[in-house]
XYZ file of C-alpha atoms in Angstrom:
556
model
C 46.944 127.427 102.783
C 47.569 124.809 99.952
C 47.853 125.590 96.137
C 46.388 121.746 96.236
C 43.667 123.024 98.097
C 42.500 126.111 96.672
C 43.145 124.226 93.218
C 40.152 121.383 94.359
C 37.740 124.498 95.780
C 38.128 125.950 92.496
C 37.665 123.223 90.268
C 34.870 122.481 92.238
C 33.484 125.946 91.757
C 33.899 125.877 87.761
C 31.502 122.848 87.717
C 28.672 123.972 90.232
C 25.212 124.376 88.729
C 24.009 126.179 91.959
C 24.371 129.989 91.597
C 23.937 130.379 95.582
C 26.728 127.531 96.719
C 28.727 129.206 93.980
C 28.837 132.497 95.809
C 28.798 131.108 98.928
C 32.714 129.259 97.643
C 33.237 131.887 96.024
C 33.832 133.916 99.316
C 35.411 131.243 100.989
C 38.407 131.229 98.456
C 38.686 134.852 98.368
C 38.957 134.847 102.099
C 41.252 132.102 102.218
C 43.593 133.005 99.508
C 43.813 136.301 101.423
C 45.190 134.330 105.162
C 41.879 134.133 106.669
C 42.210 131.571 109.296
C 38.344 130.365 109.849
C 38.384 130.797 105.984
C 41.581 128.065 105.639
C 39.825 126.177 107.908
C 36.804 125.804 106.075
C 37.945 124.784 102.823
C 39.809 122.000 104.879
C 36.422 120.882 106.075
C 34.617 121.029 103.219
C 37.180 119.546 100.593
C 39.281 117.703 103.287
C 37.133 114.551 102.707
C 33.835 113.883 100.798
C 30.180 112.785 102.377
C 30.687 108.758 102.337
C 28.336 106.656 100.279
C 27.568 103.710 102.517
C 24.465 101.567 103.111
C 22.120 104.720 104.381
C 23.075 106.109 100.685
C 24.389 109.784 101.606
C 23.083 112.379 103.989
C 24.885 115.489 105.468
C 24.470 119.302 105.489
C 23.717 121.703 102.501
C 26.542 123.710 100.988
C 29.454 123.712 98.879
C 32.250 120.912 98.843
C 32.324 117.529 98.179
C 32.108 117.352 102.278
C 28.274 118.656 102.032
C 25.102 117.909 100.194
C 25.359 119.790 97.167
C 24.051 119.703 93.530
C 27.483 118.473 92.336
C 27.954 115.661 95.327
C 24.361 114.738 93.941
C 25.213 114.569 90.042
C 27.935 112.834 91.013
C 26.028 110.093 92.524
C 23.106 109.869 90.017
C 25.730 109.066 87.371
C 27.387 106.571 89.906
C 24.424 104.820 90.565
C 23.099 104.984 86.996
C 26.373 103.366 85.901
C 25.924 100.535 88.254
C 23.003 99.890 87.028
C 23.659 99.339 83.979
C 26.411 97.176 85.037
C 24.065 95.265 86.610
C 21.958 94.900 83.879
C 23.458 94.533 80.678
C 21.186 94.678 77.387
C 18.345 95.830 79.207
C 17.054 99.818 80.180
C 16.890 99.699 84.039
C 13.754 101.430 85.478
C 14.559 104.379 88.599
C 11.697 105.971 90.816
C 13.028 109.372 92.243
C 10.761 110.627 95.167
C 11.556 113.758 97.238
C 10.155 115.716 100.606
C 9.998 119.020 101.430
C 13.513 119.787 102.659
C 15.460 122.467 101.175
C 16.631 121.886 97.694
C 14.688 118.304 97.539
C 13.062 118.709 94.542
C 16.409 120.397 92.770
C 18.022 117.038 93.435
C 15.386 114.950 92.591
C 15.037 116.851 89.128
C 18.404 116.170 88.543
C 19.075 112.809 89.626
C 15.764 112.168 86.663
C 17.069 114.135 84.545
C 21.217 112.473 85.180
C 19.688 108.876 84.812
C 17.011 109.594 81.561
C 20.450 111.022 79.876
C 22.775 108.106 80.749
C 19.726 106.013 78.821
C 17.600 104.787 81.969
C 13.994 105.240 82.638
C 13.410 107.581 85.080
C 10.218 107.775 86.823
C 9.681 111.191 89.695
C 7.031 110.862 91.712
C 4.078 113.397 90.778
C 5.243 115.736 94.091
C 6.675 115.801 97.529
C 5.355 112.960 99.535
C 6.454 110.810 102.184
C 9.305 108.521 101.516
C 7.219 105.079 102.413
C 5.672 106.119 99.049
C 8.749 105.688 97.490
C 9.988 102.279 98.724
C 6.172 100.557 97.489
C 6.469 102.635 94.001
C 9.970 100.721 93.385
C 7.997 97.446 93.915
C 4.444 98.657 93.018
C 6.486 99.597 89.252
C 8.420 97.013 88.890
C 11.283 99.290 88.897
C 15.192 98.595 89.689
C 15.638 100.491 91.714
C 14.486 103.822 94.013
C 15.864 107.079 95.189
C 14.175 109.056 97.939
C 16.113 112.588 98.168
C 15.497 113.264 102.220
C 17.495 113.807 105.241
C 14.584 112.060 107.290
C 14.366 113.839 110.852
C 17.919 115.353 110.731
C 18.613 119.370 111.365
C 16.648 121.601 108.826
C 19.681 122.390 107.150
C 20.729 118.839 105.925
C 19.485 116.885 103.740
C 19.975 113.367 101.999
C 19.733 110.708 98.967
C 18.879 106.964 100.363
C 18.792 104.311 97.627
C 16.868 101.152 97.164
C 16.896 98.440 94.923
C 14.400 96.298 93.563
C 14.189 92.481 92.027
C 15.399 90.344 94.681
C 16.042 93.141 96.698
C 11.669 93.746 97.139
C 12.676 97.406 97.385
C 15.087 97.367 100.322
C 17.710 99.803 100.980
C 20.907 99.083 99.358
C 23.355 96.628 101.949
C 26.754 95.425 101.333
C 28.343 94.647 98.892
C 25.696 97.262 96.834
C 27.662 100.323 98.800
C 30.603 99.780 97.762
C 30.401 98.820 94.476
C 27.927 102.253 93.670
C 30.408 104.045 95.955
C 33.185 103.049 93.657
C 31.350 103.729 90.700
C 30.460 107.569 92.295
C 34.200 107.866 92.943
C 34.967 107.342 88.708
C 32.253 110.099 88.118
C 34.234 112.337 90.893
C 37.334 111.866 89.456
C 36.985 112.270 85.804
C 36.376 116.018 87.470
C 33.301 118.293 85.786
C 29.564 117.105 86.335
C 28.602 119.624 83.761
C 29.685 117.179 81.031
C 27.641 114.264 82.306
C 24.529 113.807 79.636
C 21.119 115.077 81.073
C 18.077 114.733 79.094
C 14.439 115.824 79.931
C 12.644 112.259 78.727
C 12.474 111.222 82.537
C 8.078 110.641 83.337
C 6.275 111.603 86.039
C 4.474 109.103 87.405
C 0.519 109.513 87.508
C -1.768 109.977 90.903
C -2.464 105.990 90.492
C 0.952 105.092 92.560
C -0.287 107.663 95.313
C -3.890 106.240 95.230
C -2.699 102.227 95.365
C -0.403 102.865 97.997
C -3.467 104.645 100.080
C -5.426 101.673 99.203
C -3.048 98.994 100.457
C -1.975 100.661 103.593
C -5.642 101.391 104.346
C -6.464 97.679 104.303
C -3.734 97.325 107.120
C -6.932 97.529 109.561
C -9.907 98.875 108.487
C -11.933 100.400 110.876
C -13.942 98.493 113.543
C -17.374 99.951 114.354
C -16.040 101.411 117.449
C -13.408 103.589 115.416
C -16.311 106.161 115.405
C -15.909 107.630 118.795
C -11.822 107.787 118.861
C -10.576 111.425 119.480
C -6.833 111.527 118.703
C -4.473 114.239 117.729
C -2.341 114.516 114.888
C 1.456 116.135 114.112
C 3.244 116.017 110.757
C 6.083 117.875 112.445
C 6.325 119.908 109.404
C 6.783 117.457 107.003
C 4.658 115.686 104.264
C 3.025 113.207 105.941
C -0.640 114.859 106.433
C -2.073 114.245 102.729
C -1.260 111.018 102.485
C -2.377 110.320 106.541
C -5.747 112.265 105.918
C -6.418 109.732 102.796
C -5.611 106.699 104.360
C -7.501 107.677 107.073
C -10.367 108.461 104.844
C -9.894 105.319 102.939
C -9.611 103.093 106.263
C -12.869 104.572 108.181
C -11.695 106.213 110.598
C -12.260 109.760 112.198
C -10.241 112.705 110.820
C -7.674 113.965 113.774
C -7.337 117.276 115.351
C -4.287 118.382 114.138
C -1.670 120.587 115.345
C -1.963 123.250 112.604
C 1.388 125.240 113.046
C 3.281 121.618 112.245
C 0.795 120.320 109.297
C 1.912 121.510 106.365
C 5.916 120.891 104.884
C 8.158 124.258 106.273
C 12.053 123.290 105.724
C 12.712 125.692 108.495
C 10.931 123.772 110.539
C 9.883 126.853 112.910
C 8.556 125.273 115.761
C 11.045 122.581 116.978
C 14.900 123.278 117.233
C 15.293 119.279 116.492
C 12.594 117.808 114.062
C 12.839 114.482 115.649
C 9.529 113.478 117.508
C 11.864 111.842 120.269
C 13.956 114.860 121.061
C 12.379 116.920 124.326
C 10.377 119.433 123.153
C 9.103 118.433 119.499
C 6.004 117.568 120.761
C 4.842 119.497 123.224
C 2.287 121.316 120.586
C 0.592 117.944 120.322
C 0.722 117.604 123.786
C -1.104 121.189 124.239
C -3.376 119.905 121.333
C -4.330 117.256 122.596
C -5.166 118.444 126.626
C -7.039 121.119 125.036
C -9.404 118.619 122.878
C -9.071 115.912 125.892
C -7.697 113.286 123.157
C -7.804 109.880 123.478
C -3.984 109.872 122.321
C -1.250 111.648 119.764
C 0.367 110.318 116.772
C 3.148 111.509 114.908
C 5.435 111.486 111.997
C 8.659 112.689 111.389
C 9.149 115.100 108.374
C 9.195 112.205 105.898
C 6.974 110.200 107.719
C 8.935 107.237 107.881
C 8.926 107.071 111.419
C 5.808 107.013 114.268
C 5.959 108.139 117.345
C 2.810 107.408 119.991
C 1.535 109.494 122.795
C -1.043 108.529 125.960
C -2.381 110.853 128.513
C -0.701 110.317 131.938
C -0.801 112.000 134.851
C 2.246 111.641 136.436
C 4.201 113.120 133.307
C 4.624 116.982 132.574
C 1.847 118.425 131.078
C 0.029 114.963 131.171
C 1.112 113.316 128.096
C 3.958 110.647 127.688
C 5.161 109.769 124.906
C 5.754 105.641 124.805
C 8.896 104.907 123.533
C 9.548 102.869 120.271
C 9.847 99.776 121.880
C 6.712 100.137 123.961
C 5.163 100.535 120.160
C 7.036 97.973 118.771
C 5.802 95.699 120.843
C 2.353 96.280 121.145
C 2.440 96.522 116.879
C 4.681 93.181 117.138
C 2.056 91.148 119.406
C -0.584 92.500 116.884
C 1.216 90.968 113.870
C 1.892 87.595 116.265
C -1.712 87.129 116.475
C -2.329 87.363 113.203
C 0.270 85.156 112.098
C -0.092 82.403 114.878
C -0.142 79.040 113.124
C 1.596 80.560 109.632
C 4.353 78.254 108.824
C 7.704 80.338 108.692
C 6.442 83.386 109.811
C 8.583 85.511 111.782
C 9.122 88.815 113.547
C 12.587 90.589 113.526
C 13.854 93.592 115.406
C 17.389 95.101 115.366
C 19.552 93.676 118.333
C 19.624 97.650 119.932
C 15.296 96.819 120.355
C 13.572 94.891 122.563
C 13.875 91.579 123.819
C 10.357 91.555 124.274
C 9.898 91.004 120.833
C 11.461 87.627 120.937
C 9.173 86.703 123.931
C 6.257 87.636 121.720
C 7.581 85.322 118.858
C 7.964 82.294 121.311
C 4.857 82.764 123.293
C 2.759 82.221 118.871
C 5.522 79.738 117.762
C 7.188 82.012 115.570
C 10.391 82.511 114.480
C 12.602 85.658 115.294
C 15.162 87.337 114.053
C 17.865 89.727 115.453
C 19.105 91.580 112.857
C 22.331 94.618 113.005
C 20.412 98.090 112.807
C 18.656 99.524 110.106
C 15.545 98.538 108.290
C 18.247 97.610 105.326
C 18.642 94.418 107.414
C 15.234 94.034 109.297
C 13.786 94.125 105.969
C 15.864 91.263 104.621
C 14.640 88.792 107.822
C 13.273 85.499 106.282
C 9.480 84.954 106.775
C 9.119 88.317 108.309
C 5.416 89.648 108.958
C 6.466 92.768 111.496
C 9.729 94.441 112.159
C 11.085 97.005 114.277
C 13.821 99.328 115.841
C 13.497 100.961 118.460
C 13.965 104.462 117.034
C 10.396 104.830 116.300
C 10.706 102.546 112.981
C 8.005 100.060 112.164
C 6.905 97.640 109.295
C 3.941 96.552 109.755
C 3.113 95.467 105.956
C 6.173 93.860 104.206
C 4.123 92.526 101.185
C 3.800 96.533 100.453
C 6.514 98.212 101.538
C 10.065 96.555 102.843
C 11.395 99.769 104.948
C 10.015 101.310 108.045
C 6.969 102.980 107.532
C 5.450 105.434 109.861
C 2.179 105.907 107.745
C 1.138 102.220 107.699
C 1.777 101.867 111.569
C -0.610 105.196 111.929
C -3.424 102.776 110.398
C -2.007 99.763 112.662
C -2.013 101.818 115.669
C -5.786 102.947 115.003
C -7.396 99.151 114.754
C -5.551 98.712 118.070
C -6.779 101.778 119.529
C -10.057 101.079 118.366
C -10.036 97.663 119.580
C -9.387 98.694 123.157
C -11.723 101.497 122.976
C -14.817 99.000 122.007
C -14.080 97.023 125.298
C -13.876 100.372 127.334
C -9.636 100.592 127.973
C -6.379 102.257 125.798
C -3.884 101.903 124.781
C -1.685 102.132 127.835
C -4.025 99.367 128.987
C -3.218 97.315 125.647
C 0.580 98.140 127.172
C -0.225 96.764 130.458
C -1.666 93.684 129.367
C 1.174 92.703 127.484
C 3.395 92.639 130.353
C 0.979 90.434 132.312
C 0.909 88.089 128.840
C 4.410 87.987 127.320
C 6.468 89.471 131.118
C 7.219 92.876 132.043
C 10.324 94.578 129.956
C 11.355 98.101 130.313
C 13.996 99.739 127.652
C 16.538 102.892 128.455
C 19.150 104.606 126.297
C 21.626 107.111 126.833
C 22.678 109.465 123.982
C 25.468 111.301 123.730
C 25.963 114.070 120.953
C 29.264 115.483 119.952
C 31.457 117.728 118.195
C 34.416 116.087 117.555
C 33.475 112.795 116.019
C 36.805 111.087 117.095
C 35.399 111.013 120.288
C 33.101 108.158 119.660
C 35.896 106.049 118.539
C 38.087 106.914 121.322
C 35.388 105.722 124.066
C 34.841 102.993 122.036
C 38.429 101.915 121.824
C 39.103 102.701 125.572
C 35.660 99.874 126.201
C 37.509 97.286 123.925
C 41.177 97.848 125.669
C 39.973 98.485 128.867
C 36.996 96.195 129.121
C 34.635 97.272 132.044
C 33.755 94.375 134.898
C 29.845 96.061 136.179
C 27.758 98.723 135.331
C 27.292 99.976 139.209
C 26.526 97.301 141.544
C 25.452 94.983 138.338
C 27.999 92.485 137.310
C 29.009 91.724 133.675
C 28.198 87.982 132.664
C 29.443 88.045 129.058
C 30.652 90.991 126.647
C 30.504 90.735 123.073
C 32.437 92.729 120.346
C 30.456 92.355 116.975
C 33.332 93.497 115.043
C 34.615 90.211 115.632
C 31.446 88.095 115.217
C 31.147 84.818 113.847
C 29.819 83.522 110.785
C 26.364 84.204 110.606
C 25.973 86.564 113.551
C 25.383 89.987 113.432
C 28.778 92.141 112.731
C 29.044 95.611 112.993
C 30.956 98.512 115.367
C 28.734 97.413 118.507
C 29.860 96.297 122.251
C 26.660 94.021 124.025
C 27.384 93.391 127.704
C 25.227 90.587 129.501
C 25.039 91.238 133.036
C 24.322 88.928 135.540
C 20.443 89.907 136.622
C 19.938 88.726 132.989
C 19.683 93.110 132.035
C 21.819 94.249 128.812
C 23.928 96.760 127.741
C 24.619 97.846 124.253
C 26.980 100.559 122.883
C 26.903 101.253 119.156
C 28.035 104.796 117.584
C 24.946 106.257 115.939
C 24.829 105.461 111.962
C 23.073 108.799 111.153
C 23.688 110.997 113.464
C 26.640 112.136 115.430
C 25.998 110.514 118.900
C 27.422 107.374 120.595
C 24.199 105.625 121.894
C 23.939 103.438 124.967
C 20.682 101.223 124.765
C 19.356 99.442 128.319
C 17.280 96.603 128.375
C 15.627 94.954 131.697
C 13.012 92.411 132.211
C 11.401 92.100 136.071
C 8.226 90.557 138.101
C 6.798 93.894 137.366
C 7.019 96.707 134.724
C 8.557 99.150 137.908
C 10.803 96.496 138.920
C 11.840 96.717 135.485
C 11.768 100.196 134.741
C 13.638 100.773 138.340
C 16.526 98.434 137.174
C 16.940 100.711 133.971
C 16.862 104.094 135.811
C 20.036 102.566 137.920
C 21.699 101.163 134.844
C 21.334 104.612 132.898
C 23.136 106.375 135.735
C 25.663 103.874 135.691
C 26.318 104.140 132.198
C 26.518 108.088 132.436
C 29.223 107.653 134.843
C 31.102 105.468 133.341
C 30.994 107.117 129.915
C 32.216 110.443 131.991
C 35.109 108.509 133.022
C 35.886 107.409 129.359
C 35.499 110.326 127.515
């Protein structure tokens, strides 16, 4: 064990706030100056590095260390990001909107990033409560503000959590994108270095901002598509998968006209512990399957949900060739059924676009073509969907959706609730679904099926040792399927896309993308295949998946 080492844990521990990660260190250094092994160990992992600020702001799990999300990691950042901007705008008091969710030790973070940027002389602005964070990225622009901070971890395990920055001005209230992450990185290192948060100046002169933000964001997202007459018979179920999206979904709803859901009770109401799902991700096996009981019991017409923050949307339709009769369409099915929604309705606008990261659908960019609009492929993220010129809808096809940039420029799982309801209405006034709405956009745009193989694992150098075996060792087919044309985006060319991502072209016109995850630690295979028909399609994936599994066996 290192003097170096147990000098940083202790330092650390003289300037923690937080009487339970102080105890918590506290017994780590005891062990460790005392030979413990898994004690050592520890303090290597939590002071070997420190949580990276990149362009997803920070996220990681709770505890002490300047490798974990932490009070001090947090202070630490406020003052970074308070200091930048200031740089940024000289003369001038820079306005910051801090929003938080119901994870564990959200609020604690939000009350000190408000009260860490009111004492370095910015206005600070905290949202009135926990709510979702699409409330967040329209206060930045509904207030005018600088810039935003939403403290969440999104869908991640219960006992992470997170701090995702926006910016405002010309940014519209996107998430921060290079060279914005470095530059606030650089200015969170200064903080880190000059060595005690306690000395940073808080004050208590932060607002809270009034119900009015709440109630003008439920207005605008309930104009997304108020209800039809037909709205009145739809029977659908509802899951806030234990996080705060149901208020602000029951009001919209309200707002919008249509019928209250049956919800699934256990999930409705924020629980950090999240009791009822091991992984609060709606796409994860399991995390649904109270809807799914929910919703066979009350013979819905279909299931939506959020994740905890409610940033995301996932969609459900009975079907009775899946396990317990509910399927859950993936996020590209959505995406494009929300995308040809948006084409309609922008058909003959000058400039208009859609935009989808280059993981999602090509289906999208058949939509665009089919109306005469433009389209965008854009690296993943909604940081860079966001930014797509003359966008009216984006996607990704991790359940991420924005359906109403003039509002809100992020994903925004609330908004495509309402969107999803004038569609399901729509098809219920003429007697069909929304798995019919599905169908009929194969037999208008072509038939396109999407796959993706995810692989989660313990040793992060892993992912970059299959990656760098794929660039040195290039592979000729997936199975029987030859490779056309393979594309490293590290080494892109002006203009294009460029990022830590492999895209294979293979000759039956299917592709194959391999990207590590950016949130999550997973390497993630996505499978794309267009066909005569959607099981032609869908039977091309299912043989590309298996090849990928193999061949990522072989790699790893």
């Amino acid at each position: 064990m290192s003097e170096e080492r147990l000098a940083q844990a202790r330092a650390w521990l003289r300037q923690d706030p937080d009487h339970e990660t102080r105890d918590e260190l506290a017994g780590v250094i005891t062990r460790a100056g005392g030979g413990d092994e898994a004690a050592i160990a520890d303090l290597d992992d939590r002071f070997g590095s420190r949580l990276a600020f990149g362009t997803a702001g920070l996220r990681g799990e709770l505890g002490a260390g300047s490798n974990r999300m932490n009070r001090v990691l947090v202070a630490q950042a406020a003052a970074g990001f308070a200091a930048y901007l200031r740089e940024k705008s000289p003369g001038t008091v820079p306005t910051v909107v801090i929003g938080y969710d119901g994870r564990r030790n959200s609020r604690v973070f939000a009350l000190d990033s408000a009260e860490l940027f009111a004492g370095a002389g910015l206005r600070a602005v905290l949202l009135p409560r926990l709510l979702p964070t699409p409330v967040l990225a329209f206060a930045v622009r509904h207030l005018g503000a600088d810039a935003g901070v939403m403290v969440t971890a999104s869908h991640n395990p219960p006992n992470d959590n997170g701090y995702k920055v926006y910016l405002g001005g010309a940014d519209q209230g996107s998430q921060i994108v290079a060279p914005a992450d470095a530059e606030i990185a650089a200015h969170i290192q200064r903080v880190a270095d000059a060595g005690d948060v306690s000395a940073l100046p808080r004050s208590t002169s932060y607002e809270t901002a009034g119900e009015d933000v709440v109630d003008a964001y439920v207005s605008a997202t309930a104009a997304v598509a108020p209800a039809p007459e037909a709205a009145s018979g739809l029977r659908w179920v509802y899951t806030a998968m234990h996080g705060v999206g149901w208020e602000t979904v029951s009001a919209i709803v309200k707002a919008a006209g249509y019928p209250q859901p049956m919800v699934v009770g256990e999930q409705l109401k924020p629980d950090a512990t999240f009791r009822t799902v091991s992984f609060p991700n709606p796409e994860e096996p399991g995390a649904m399957d109270l809807s799914f009981a929910r919703a066979k019991r009350v013979q819905a017409d279909f299931i939506l949900a959020n994740d905890p923050d409610a940033d995301r949307l996932a969609v459900a339709v009975p079907d009775a060739s899946a396990e317990g009769g509910w399927r859950r369409l993936t996020g590209n099915e959505v995406g494009l059924l929300l995308g040809a929604r948006a084409a309609r309705a922008a058909e003959g606008t000058p400039g208009a676009a859609l935009a989808c990261s280059l993981v999602s659908s090509p289906g999208l960019g058949a939509i665009a073509a089919h109306h005469g609009l433009d389209f965008h492929e854009t690296l993943t993220g909604f940081k860079w969907i966001s930014r797509a010129p003359g966008i009216v809808f984006g996607f990704e096809e991790a359940l991420g959706y924005l359906v109403n940039p003039e509002t809100v420029r992020d994903k925004d799982g609330i908004s495509a609730v309402v969107a999803i309801l004038g569609l399901a209405a729509e098809a219920y006034g003429r007697g069909s679904s929304l798995a019919d709405l599905l169908a009929e956009l194969g037999d208008t745009y072509g038939h396109f099926a999407s796959g993706q193989v995810s692989v989660r694992v313990e040793d992060l150098s892993m992912i970059g040792s299959v990656m760098l075996s794929l660039r040195t060792l290039p592979p000729t087919q997936f199975g029987t399927r030859a490779i056309a044309s393979a594309e490293d985006l590290l080494q892109a060319g002006p203009g294009q896309p460029s990022g830590d991502v492999l895209r294979y072209r293979l000759t039956d016109g299917s592709r194959v993308i391999v990207r590590p995850s950016g949130t999550e630690p997973k390497l993630k295979v996505y499978i794309d295949a267009a066909g005569d028909s959607a099981e032609h399609a869908a039977l091309a994936v299912g043989e590309l998946e298996t090849a990928v599994r193999t061949l990522l066996d072989e790699r790893s």
